[in-house]
Coordinates of C-alpha atoms in Angstrom, one line a residue:
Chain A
X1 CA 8.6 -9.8 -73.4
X2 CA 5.9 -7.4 -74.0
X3 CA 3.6 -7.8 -77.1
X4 CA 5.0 -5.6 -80.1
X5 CA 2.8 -2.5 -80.6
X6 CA 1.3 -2.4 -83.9
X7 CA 1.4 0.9 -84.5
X8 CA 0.6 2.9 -87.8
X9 CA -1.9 -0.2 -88.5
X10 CA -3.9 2.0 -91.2
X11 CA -8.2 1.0 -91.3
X12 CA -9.1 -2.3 -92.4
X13 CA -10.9 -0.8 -95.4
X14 CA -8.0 1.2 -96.5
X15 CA -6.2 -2.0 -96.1
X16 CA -8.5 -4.4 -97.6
X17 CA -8.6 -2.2 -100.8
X18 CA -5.0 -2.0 -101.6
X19 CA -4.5 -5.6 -100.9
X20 CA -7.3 -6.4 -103.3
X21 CA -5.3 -5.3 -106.1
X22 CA -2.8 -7.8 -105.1
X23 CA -4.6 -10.9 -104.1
X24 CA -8.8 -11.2 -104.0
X25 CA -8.9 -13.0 -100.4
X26 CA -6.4 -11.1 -98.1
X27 CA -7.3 -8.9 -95.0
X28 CA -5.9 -7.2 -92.2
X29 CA -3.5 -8.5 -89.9
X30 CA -5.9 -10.0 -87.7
X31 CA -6.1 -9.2 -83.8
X32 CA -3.3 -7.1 -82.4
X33 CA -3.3 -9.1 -78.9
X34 CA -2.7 -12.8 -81.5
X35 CA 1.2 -10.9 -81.7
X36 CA 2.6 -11.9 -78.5
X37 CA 5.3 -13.5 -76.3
X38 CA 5.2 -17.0 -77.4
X39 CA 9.1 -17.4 -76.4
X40 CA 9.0 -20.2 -74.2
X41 CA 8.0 -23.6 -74.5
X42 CA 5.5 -23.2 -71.4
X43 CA 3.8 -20.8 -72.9
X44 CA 3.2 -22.5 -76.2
X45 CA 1.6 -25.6 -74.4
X46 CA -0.9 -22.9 -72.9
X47 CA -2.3 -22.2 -76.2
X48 CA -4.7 -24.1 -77.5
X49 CA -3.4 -26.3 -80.9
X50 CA -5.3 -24.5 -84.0
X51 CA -6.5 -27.1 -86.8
X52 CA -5.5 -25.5 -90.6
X53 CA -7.7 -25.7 -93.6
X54 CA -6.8 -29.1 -94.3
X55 CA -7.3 -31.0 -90.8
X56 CA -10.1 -33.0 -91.5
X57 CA -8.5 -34.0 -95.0
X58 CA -5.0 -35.3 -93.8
X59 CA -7.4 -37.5 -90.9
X60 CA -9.5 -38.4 -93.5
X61 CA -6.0 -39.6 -95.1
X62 CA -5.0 -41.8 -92.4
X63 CA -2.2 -39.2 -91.0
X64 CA -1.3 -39.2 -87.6
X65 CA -1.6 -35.4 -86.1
X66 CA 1.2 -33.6 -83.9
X67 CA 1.3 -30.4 -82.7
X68 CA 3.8 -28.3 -84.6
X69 CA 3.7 -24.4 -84.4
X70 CA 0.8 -24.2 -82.5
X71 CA -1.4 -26.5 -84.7
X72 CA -2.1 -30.3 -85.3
X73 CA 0.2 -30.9 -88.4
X74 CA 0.5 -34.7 -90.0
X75 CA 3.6 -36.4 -89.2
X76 CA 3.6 -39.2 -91.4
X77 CA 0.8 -41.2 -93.3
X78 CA 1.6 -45.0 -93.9
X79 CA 5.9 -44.2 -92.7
X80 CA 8.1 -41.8 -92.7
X81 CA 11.0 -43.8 -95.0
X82 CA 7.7 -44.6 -97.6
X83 CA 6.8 -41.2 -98.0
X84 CA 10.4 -40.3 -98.1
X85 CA 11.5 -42.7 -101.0
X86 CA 8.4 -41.4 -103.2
X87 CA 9.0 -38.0 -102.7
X88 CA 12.5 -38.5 -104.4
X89 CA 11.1 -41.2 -106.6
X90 CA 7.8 -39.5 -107.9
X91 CA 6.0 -36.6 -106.4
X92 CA 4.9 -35.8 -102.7
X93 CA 1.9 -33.4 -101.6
X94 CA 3.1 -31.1 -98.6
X95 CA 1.0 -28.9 -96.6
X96 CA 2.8 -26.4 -95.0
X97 CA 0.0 -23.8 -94.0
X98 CA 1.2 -23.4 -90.7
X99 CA 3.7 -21.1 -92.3
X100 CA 3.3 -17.4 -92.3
X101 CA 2.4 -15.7 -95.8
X102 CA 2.7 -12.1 -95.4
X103 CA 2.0 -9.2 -98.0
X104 CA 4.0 -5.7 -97.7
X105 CA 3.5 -2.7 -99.5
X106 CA 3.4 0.9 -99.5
X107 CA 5.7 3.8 -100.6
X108 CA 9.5 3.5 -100.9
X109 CA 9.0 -0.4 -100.0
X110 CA 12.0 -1.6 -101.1
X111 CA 14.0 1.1 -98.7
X112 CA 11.6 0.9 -96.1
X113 CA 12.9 -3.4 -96.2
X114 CA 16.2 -3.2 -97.1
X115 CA 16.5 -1.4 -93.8
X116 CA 15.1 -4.6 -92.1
X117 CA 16.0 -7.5 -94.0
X118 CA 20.0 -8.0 -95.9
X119 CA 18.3 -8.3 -99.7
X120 CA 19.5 -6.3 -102.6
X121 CA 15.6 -5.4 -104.1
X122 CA 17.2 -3.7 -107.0
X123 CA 18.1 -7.1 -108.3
X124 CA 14.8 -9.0 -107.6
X125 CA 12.4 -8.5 -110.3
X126 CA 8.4 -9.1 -110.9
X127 CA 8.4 -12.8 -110.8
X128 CA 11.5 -14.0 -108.8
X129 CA 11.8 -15.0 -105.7
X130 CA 14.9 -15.3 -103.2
X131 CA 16.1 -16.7 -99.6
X132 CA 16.5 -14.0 -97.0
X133 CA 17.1 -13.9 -93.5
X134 CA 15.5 -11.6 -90.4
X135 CA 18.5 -10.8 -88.1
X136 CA 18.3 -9.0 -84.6
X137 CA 20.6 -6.4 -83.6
X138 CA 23.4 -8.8 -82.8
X139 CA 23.1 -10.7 -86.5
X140 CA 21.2 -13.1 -84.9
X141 CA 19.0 -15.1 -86.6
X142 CA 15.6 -14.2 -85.6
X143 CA 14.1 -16.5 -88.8
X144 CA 15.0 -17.5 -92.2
X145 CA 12.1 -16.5 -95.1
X146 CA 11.2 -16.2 -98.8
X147 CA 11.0 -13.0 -100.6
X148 CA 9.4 -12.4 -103.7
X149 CA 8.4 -9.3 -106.0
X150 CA 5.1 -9.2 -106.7
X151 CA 3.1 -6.1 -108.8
X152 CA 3.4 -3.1 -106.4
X153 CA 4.1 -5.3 -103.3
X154 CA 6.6 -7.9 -101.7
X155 CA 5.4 -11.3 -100.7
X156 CA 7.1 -13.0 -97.7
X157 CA 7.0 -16.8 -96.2
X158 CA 8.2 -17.5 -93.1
X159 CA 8.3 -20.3 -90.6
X160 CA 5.1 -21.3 -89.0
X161 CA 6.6 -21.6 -85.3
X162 CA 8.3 -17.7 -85.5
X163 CA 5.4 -15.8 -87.8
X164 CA 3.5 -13.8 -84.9
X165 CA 6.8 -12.7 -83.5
X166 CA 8.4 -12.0 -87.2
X167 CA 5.0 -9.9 -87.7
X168 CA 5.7 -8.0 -84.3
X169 CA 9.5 -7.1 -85.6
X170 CA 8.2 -6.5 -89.2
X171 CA 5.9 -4.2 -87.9
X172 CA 8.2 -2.3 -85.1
X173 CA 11.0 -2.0 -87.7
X174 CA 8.8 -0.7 -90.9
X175 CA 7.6 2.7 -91.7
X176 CA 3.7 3.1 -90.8
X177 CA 2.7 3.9 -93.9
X178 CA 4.3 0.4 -95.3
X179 CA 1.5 -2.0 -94.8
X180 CA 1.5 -5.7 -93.7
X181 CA -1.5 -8.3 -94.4
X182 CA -1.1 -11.5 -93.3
X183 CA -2.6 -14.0 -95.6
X184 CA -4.6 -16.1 -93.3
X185 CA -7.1 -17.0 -95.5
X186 CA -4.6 -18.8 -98.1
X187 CA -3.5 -22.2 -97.6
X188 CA 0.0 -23.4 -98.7
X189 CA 0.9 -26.9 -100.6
X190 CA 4.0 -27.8 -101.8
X191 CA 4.1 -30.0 -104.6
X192 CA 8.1 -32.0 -104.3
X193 CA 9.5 -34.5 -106.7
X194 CA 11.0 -35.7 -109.9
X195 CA 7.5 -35.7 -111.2
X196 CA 5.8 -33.3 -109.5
X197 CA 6.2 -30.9 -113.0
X198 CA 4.5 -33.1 -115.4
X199 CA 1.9 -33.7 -112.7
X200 CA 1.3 -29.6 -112.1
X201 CA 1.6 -28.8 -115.5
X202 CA -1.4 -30.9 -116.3
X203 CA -3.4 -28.8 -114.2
X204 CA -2.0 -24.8 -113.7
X205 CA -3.0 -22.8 -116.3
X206 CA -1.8 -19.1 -116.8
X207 CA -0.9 -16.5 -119.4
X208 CA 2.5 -18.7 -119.8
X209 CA 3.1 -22.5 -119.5
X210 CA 4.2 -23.8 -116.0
X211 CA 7.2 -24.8 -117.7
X212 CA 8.5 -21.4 -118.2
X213 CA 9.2 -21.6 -113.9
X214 CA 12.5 -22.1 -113.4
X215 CA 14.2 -22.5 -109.9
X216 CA 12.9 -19.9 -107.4
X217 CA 10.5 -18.2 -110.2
X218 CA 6.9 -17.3 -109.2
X219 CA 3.9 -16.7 -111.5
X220 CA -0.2 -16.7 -111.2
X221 CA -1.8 -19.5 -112.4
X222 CA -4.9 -21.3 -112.5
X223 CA -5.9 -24.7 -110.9
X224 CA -9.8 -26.0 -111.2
X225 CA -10.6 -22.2 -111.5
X226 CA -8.9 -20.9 -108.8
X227 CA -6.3 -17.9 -108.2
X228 CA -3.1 -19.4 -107.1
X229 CA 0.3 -18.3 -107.0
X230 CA 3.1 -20.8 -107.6
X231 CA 6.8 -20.6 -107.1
X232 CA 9.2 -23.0 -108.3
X233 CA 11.0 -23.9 -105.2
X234 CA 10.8 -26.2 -101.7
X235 CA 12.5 -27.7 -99.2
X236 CA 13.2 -31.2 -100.4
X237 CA 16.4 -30.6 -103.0
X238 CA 14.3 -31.9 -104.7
X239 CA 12.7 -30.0 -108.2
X240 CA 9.0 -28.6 -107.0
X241 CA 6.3 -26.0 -106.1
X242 CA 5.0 -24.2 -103.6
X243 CA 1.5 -22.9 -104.4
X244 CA -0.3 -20.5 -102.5
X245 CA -4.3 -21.1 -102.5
X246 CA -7.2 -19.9 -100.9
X247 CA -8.0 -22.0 -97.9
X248 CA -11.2 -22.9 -99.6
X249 CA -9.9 -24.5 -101.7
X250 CA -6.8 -26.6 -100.0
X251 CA -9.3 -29.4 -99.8
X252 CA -10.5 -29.5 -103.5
X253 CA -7.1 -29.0 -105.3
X254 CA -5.5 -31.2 -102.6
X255 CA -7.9 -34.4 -103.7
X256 CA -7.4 -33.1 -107.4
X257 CA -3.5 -33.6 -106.9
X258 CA -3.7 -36.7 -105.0
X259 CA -5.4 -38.3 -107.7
X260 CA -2.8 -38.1 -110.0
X261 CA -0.9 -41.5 -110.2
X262 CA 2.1 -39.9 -108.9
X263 CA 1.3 -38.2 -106.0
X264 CA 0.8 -39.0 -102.6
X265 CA 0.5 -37.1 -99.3
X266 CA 3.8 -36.8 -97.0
X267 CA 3.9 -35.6 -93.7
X268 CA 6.4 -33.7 -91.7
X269 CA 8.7 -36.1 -90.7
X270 CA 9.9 -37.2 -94.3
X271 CA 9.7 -33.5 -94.9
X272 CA 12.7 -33.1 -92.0
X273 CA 14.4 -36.3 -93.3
X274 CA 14.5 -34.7 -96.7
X275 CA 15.5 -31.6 -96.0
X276 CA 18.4 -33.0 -93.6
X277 CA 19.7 -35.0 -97.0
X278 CA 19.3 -31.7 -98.8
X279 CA 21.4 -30.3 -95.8
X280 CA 19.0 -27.2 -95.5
X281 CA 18.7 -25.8 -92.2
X282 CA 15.7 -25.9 -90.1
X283 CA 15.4 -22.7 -88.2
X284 CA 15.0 -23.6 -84.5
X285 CA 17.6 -26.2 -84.4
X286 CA 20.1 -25.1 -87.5
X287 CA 19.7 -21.3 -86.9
X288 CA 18.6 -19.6 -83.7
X289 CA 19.4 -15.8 -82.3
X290 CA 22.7 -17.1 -81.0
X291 CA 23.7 -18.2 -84.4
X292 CA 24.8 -15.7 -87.4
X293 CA 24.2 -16.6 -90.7
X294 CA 28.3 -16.8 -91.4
X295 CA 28.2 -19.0 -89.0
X296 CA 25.5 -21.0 -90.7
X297 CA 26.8 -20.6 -94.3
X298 CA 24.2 -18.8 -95.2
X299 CA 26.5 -16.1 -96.9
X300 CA 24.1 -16.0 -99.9
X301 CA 21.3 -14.7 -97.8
X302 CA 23.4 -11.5 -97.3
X303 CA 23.1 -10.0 -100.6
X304 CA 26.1 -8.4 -101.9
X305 CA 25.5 -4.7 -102.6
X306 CA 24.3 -5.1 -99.1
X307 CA 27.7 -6.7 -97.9
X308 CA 29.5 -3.1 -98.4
X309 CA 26.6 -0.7 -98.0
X310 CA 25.6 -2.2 -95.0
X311 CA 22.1 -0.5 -92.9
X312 CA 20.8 -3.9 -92.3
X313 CA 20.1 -5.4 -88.5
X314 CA 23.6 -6.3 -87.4
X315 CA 25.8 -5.3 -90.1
X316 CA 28.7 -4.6 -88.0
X317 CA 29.1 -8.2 -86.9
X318 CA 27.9 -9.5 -89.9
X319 CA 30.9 -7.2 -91.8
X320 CA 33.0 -8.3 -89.6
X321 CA 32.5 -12.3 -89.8
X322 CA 32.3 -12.2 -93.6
X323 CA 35.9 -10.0 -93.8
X324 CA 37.7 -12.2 -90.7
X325 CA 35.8 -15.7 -90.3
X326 CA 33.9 -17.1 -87.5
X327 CA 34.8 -19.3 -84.9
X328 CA 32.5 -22.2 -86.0
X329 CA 31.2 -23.3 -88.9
X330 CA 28.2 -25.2 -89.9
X331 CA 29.1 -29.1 -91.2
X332 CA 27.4 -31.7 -92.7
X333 CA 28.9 -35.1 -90.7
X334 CA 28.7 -38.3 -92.0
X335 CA 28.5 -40.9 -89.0
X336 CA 29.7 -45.0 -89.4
X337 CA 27.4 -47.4 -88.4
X338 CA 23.6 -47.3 -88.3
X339 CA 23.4 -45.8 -84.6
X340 CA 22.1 -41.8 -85.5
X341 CA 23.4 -38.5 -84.1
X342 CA 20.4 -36.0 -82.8
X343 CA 20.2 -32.8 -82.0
X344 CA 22.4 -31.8 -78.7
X345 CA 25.0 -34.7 -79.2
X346 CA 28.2 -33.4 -78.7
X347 CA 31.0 -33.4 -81.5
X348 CA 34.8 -34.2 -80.4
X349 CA 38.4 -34.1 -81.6
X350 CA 40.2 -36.6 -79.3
X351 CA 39.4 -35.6 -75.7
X352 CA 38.7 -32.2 -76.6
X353 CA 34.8 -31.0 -77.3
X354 CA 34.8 -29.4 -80.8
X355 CA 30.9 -28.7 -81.6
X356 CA 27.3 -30.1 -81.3
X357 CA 25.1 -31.4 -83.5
X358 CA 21.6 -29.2 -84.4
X359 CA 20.2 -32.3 -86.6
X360 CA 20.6 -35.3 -87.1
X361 CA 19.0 -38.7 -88.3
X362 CA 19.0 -41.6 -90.4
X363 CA 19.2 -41.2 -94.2
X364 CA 17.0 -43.1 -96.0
X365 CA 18.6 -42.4 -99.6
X366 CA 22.5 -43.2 -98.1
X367 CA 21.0 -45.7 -95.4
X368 CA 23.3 -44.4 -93.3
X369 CA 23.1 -41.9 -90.7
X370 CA 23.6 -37.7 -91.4
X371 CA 24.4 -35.0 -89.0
X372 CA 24.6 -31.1 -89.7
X373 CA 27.1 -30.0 -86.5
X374 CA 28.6 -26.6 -85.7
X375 CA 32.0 -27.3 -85.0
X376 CA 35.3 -25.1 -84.3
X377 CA 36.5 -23.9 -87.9
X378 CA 39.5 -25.5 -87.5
X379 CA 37.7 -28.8 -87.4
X380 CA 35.4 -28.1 -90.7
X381 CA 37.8 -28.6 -93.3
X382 CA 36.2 -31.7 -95.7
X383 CA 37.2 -35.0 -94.6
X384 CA 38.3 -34.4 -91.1
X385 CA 38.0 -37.1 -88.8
X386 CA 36.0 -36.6 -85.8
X387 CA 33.6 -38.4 -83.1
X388 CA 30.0 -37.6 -81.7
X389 CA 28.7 -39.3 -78.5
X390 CA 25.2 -40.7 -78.6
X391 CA 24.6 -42.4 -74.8
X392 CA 28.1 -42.5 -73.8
X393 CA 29.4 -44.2 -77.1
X394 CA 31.7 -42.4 -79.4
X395 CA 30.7 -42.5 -83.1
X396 CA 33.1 -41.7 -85.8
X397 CA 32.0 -39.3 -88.0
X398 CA 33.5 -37.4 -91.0
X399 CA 33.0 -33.9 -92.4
X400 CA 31.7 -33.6 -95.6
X401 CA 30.7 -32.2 -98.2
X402 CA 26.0 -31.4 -98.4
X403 CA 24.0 -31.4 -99.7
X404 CA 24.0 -35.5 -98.4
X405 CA 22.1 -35.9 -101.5
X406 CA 22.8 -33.9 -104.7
X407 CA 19.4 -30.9 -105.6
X408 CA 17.8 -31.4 -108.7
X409 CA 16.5 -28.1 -109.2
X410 CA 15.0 -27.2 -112.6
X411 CA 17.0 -24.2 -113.8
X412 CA 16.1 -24.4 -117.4
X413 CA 17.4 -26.4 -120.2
Chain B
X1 CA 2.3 -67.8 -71.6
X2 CA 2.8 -63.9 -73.0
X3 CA 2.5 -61.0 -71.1
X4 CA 2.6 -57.5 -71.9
X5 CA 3.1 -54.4 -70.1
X6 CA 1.9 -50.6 -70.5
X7 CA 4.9 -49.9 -72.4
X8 CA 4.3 -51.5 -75.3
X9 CA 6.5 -54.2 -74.3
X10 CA 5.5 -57.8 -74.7
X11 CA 7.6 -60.9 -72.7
X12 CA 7.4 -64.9 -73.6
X13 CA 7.8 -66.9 -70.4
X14 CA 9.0 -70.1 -71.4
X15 CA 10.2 -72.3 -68.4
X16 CA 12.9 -69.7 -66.1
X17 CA 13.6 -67.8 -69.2
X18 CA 11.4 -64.8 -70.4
X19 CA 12.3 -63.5 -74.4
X20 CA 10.9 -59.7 -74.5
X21 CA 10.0 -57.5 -77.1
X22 CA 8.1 -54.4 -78.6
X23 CA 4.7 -54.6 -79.5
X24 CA 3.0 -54.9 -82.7
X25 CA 1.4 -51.4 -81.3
X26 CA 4.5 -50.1 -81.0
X27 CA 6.5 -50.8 -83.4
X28 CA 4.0 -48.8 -85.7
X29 CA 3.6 -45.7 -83.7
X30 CA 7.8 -45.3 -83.9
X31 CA 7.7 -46.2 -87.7
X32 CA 10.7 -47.5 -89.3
X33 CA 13.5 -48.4 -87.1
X34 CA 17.0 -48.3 -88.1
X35 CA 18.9 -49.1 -85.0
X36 CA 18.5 -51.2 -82.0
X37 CA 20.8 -50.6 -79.0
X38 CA 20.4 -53.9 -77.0
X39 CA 22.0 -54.7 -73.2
X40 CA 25.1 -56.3 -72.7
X41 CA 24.6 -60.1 -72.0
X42 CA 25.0 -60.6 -68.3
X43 CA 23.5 -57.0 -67.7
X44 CA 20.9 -57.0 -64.8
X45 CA 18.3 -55.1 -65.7
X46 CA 15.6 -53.4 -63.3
X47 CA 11.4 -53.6 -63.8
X48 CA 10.9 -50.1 -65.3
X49 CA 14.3 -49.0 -65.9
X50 CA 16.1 -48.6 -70.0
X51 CA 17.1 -51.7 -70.9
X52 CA 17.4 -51.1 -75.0
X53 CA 16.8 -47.7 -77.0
X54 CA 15.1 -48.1 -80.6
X55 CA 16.2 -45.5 -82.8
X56 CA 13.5 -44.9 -85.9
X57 CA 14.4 -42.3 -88.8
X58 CA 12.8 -39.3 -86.8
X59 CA 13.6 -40.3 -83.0
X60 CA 14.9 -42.4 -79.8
X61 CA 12.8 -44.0 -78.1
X62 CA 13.4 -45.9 -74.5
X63 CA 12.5 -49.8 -73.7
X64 CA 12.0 -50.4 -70.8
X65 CA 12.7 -53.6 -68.6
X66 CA 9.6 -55.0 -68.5
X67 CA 11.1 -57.2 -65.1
X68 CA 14.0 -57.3 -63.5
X69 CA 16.6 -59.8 -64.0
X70 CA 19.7 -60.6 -66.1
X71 CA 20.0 -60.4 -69.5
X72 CA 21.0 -64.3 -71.1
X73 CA 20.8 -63.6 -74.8
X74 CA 20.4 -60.7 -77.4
X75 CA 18.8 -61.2 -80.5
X76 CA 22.1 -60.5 -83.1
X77 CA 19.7 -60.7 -86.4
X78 CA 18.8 -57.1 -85.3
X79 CA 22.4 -55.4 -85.8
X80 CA 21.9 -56.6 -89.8
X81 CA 18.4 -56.0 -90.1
X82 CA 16.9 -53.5 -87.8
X83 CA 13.3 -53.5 -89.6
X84 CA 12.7 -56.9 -88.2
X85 CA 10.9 -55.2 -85.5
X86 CA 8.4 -53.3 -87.8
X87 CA 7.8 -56.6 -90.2
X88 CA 8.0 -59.3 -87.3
X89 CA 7.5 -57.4 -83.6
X90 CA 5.9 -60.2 -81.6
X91 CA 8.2 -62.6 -83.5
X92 CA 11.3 -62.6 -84.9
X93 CA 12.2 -58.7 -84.1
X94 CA 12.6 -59.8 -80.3
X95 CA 14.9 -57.6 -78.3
X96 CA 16.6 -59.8 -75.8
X97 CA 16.3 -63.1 -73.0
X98 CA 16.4 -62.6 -69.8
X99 CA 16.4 -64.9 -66.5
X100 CA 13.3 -64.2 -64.3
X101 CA 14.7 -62.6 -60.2
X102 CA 11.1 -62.1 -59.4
X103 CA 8.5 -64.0 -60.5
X104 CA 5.6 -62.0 -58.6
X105 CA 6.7 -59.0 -61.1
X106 CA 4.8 -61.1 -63.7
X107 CA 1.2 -61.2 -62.1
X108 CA 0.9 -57.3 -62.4
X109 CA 1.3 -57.5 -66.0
X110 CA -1.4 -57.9 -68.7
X111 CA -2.5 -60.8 -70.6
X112 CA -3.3 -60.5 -74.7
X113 CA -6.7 -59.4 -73.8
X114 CA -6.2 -56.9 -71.4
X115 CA -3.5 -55.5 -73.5
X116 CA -5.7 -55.6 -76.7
X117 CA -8.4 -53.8 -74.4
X118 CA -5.9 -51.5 -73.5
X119 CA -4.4 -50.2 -76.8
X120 CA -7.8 -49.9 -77.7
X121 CA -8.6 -47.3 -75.2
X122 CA -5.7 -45.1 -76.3

């Protein structure tokens, strides 16, 4: 694949004005030739692992570093299962800087991204945020991202592992005279747990009370003087924040947090585990350009105005699944025993191969192992009976109903 | 007399009998195990080949033989209580006994110190 021309890229200083208004920190998509085939697994392991703002923090901390999207990320601290339980029992500290924050503007912005992306913008107001999906010509599913309306401009997160190709297929697909700064210079901490509110709310300040969030809500606060953005909203089930800082200042609020009774630092691997209870799909595994988000049950993610007007990235299929049903379907298994499913083990009905499992593990809230499958639709009725092989052994498993574990989002009182 | 090989795995000779295990080492770099798939008793198992599969929360991982010979006794306390290996690796968390085909297989392992030097230059 050829790197994505970034054309209509206006000056820097046109750029860095306009995005002033927005945020003080951001700048210009920085250096065209970063936007480039990173397709293949080769290729990755040829580019060098990058360390994010808070590197020397989560070492300082104990974590033990993997590569993940192209930079040393912390796994785990003192156990996956540990960091797991508090997050559900308490609050857990997340740093998910590798993932992409991108800022669009310009004029006719909501047209100019309804035309890329399936979201109804009439309905998404100054302060709310929503789940939306980039699809390729085929209603694949080129990544799965956060929008949300900020003054005069649309703020974006998307995965870590897909941002430099998302900013090549943003930028192909919108106007020239829409521009797109990528936020390199923010860090991103999510803040996950039954007690992560009281914890944040003793530190954000703003022109309204942290409380006034509710699920997938965004507003600027405060926190030990610095501009941060914060959206009520994760990846955990559980109730949380995601706050957008400057890198800066990752280090300073990340101690500050940390030093609340309540909080402790949890690394990606309890993030996966969590997110497999909350049965929320991690793009890579769950979703993928040969899967369409009918498929996936991500129905949601195709807003409805959008449904009949169509003029989104594969519509026609899209349309088409949503009036006659897919083939597959996206399931949450339940498997007996202790032994888990992974990713790649192979679901069956009898003799006959039914589906595949894209994740899989041990649940550390059910103590029992989880699986999210495709399987043939007419296998994903609730409650049907089926088996997975893990090294030649059939496991039975059942289809039912996820989340695994219930949400707890805060959606008012 | 223990040996251990550079695998992570650790084996007790005791007479013609040799009880094997993961190490201490080991154990914490897979973090908390919830499954242990274990030979068949009467299984011969090969120096360097799978002989069990340890599954924590996020992954499988391989053990391998650490000699060859065939399997006498698997340790059943792991089917109830997997995290045995994480609290008691070098102890009661052993994996399985095994007869000993080839004795010489032993001299190319380490001892406590070499392996102690050895984790400590990873």
């Amino acid at each position: 694949m050829a790197p994505p021309k970034l054309s209509g890229h206006p000056t820097e200083g046109a750029v860095t004005q306009r995005c002033r208004k927005v945020l003080p920190d951001c700048r210009i998509l920085p250096g065209i030739i970063r936007v480039s085939d990173h397709e293949t697994e080769n290729h990755l392991e040829d580019i060098p692992l990058e360390a994010l703002p808070l590197d020397a923090w989560h070492r300082a901390r104990g974590a033990r570093m993997v590569p993940f999207a192209g930079y040393e990320m912390p796994i785990q601290y003192e156990g996956i299962v540990a960091e797991h339980n508090w997050t559900r029992e308490s609050a857990g500290l997340f740093d998910v800087s590798h993932m992409g924050q991108l800022v669009l503007s310009g004029p006719d912005l909501d047209a100019a991204v309804e035309a890329v992306l399936p979201i109804d913008l009439s309905t998404l107001k100054l302060g709310q945020q929503r789940y939306s999906l980039l699809l390729d010509e085929e209603g694949g599913v080129l990544d799965d991202l956060m929008v949300s309306r900020w003054p005069e401009a649309l703020y974006l997160v998307v995965n870590g592992a897909t941002k430099w190709d998302d900013m090549g297929t943003l930028r192909e697909a919108l106007p020239d005279d829409i521009t797109m700064n990528y936020l390199d210079e923010r860090a991103l901490l999510a803040l996950q747990g039954p007690k992560a509110a009281d914890v944040l709310a003793r530190h954000a300040t703003g022109e309204y009370p942290l409380s006034a969030l509710t699920f997938m809500k965004f507003g600027r606060f405060q926190i030990a003087g610095h501009d941060v953005t914060i959206a009520r909203a994760g990846y955990t089930g559980e109730d949380g924040f995601e706050i957008s800082l400057p890198a800066e200042a990752a280090a300073e609020i990340a101690d500050l947090l940390c030093a609340e009774p309540e909080v402790k630092p949890i690394g990606l691997g309890a993030r996966d585990s969590l997110r497999l209870e909350a049965g929320l799909p991690l793009y890579g595994h769950d979703l993928s350009p040969e899967t369409s988000p009918i498929e996936a049950g991500l129905i949601f993610g195709i807003n409805k105005r959008r449904r009949t007007e169509g003029g989104f990235p594969g519509a026609e299929r899209i349309n088409r699944e949503i009036a006659e049903g897919t083939a597959r379907k996206w399931v949450g298994l339940k498997i007996e025993g202790r032994l888990p499913a992974r990713e790649g083990a192979e679901v069956f009905s009898g003799s006959d191969k039914i589906g595949i499992v894209t994740s899989g593990g041990f649940s550390p809230t059910l103590q029992a192992p989880i699986a999210m499958a495709y399987v043939a639709s007419e296998y994903a009725a609730i409650g049907t009976q089926l088996e997975v092989e893990v090294r030649g052994k059939r496991l039975a498993a059942t289809v039912s109903p996820t989340p695994f574990v219930p949400h707890r989002y805060y959606r008012g009182n | 007399m223990r040996y251990y090989t550079d695998e992570h795995e650790w084996i007790e000779v005791e007479g013609d009998i040799a009880t094997v295990g993961i190490t201490d080492y080991a154990q914490g770099q897979l973090g908390d195990i919830v499954f242990v798939e274990l030979p068949e008793v009467g299984a011969m198992i090969e120096q360097g080949k799978d002989a069990a599969v340890v599954e924590s929360v996020k992954a499988a991982s391989d053990v391998y033989a650490p000699i060859t010979g065939e399997v006498t006794e698997t340790n059943s306390a792991l089917e109830e209580d997997p995290s045995l290996v994480n609290n008691a690796p070098e102890d009661g968390g052993w994996f399985f006994k095994m007869t000993i085909a080839a004795p010489a297989e032993l001299d190319k392992l380490m001892d406590e110190d070499g392996y102690k030097a050895f984790v400590e230059g990873l």
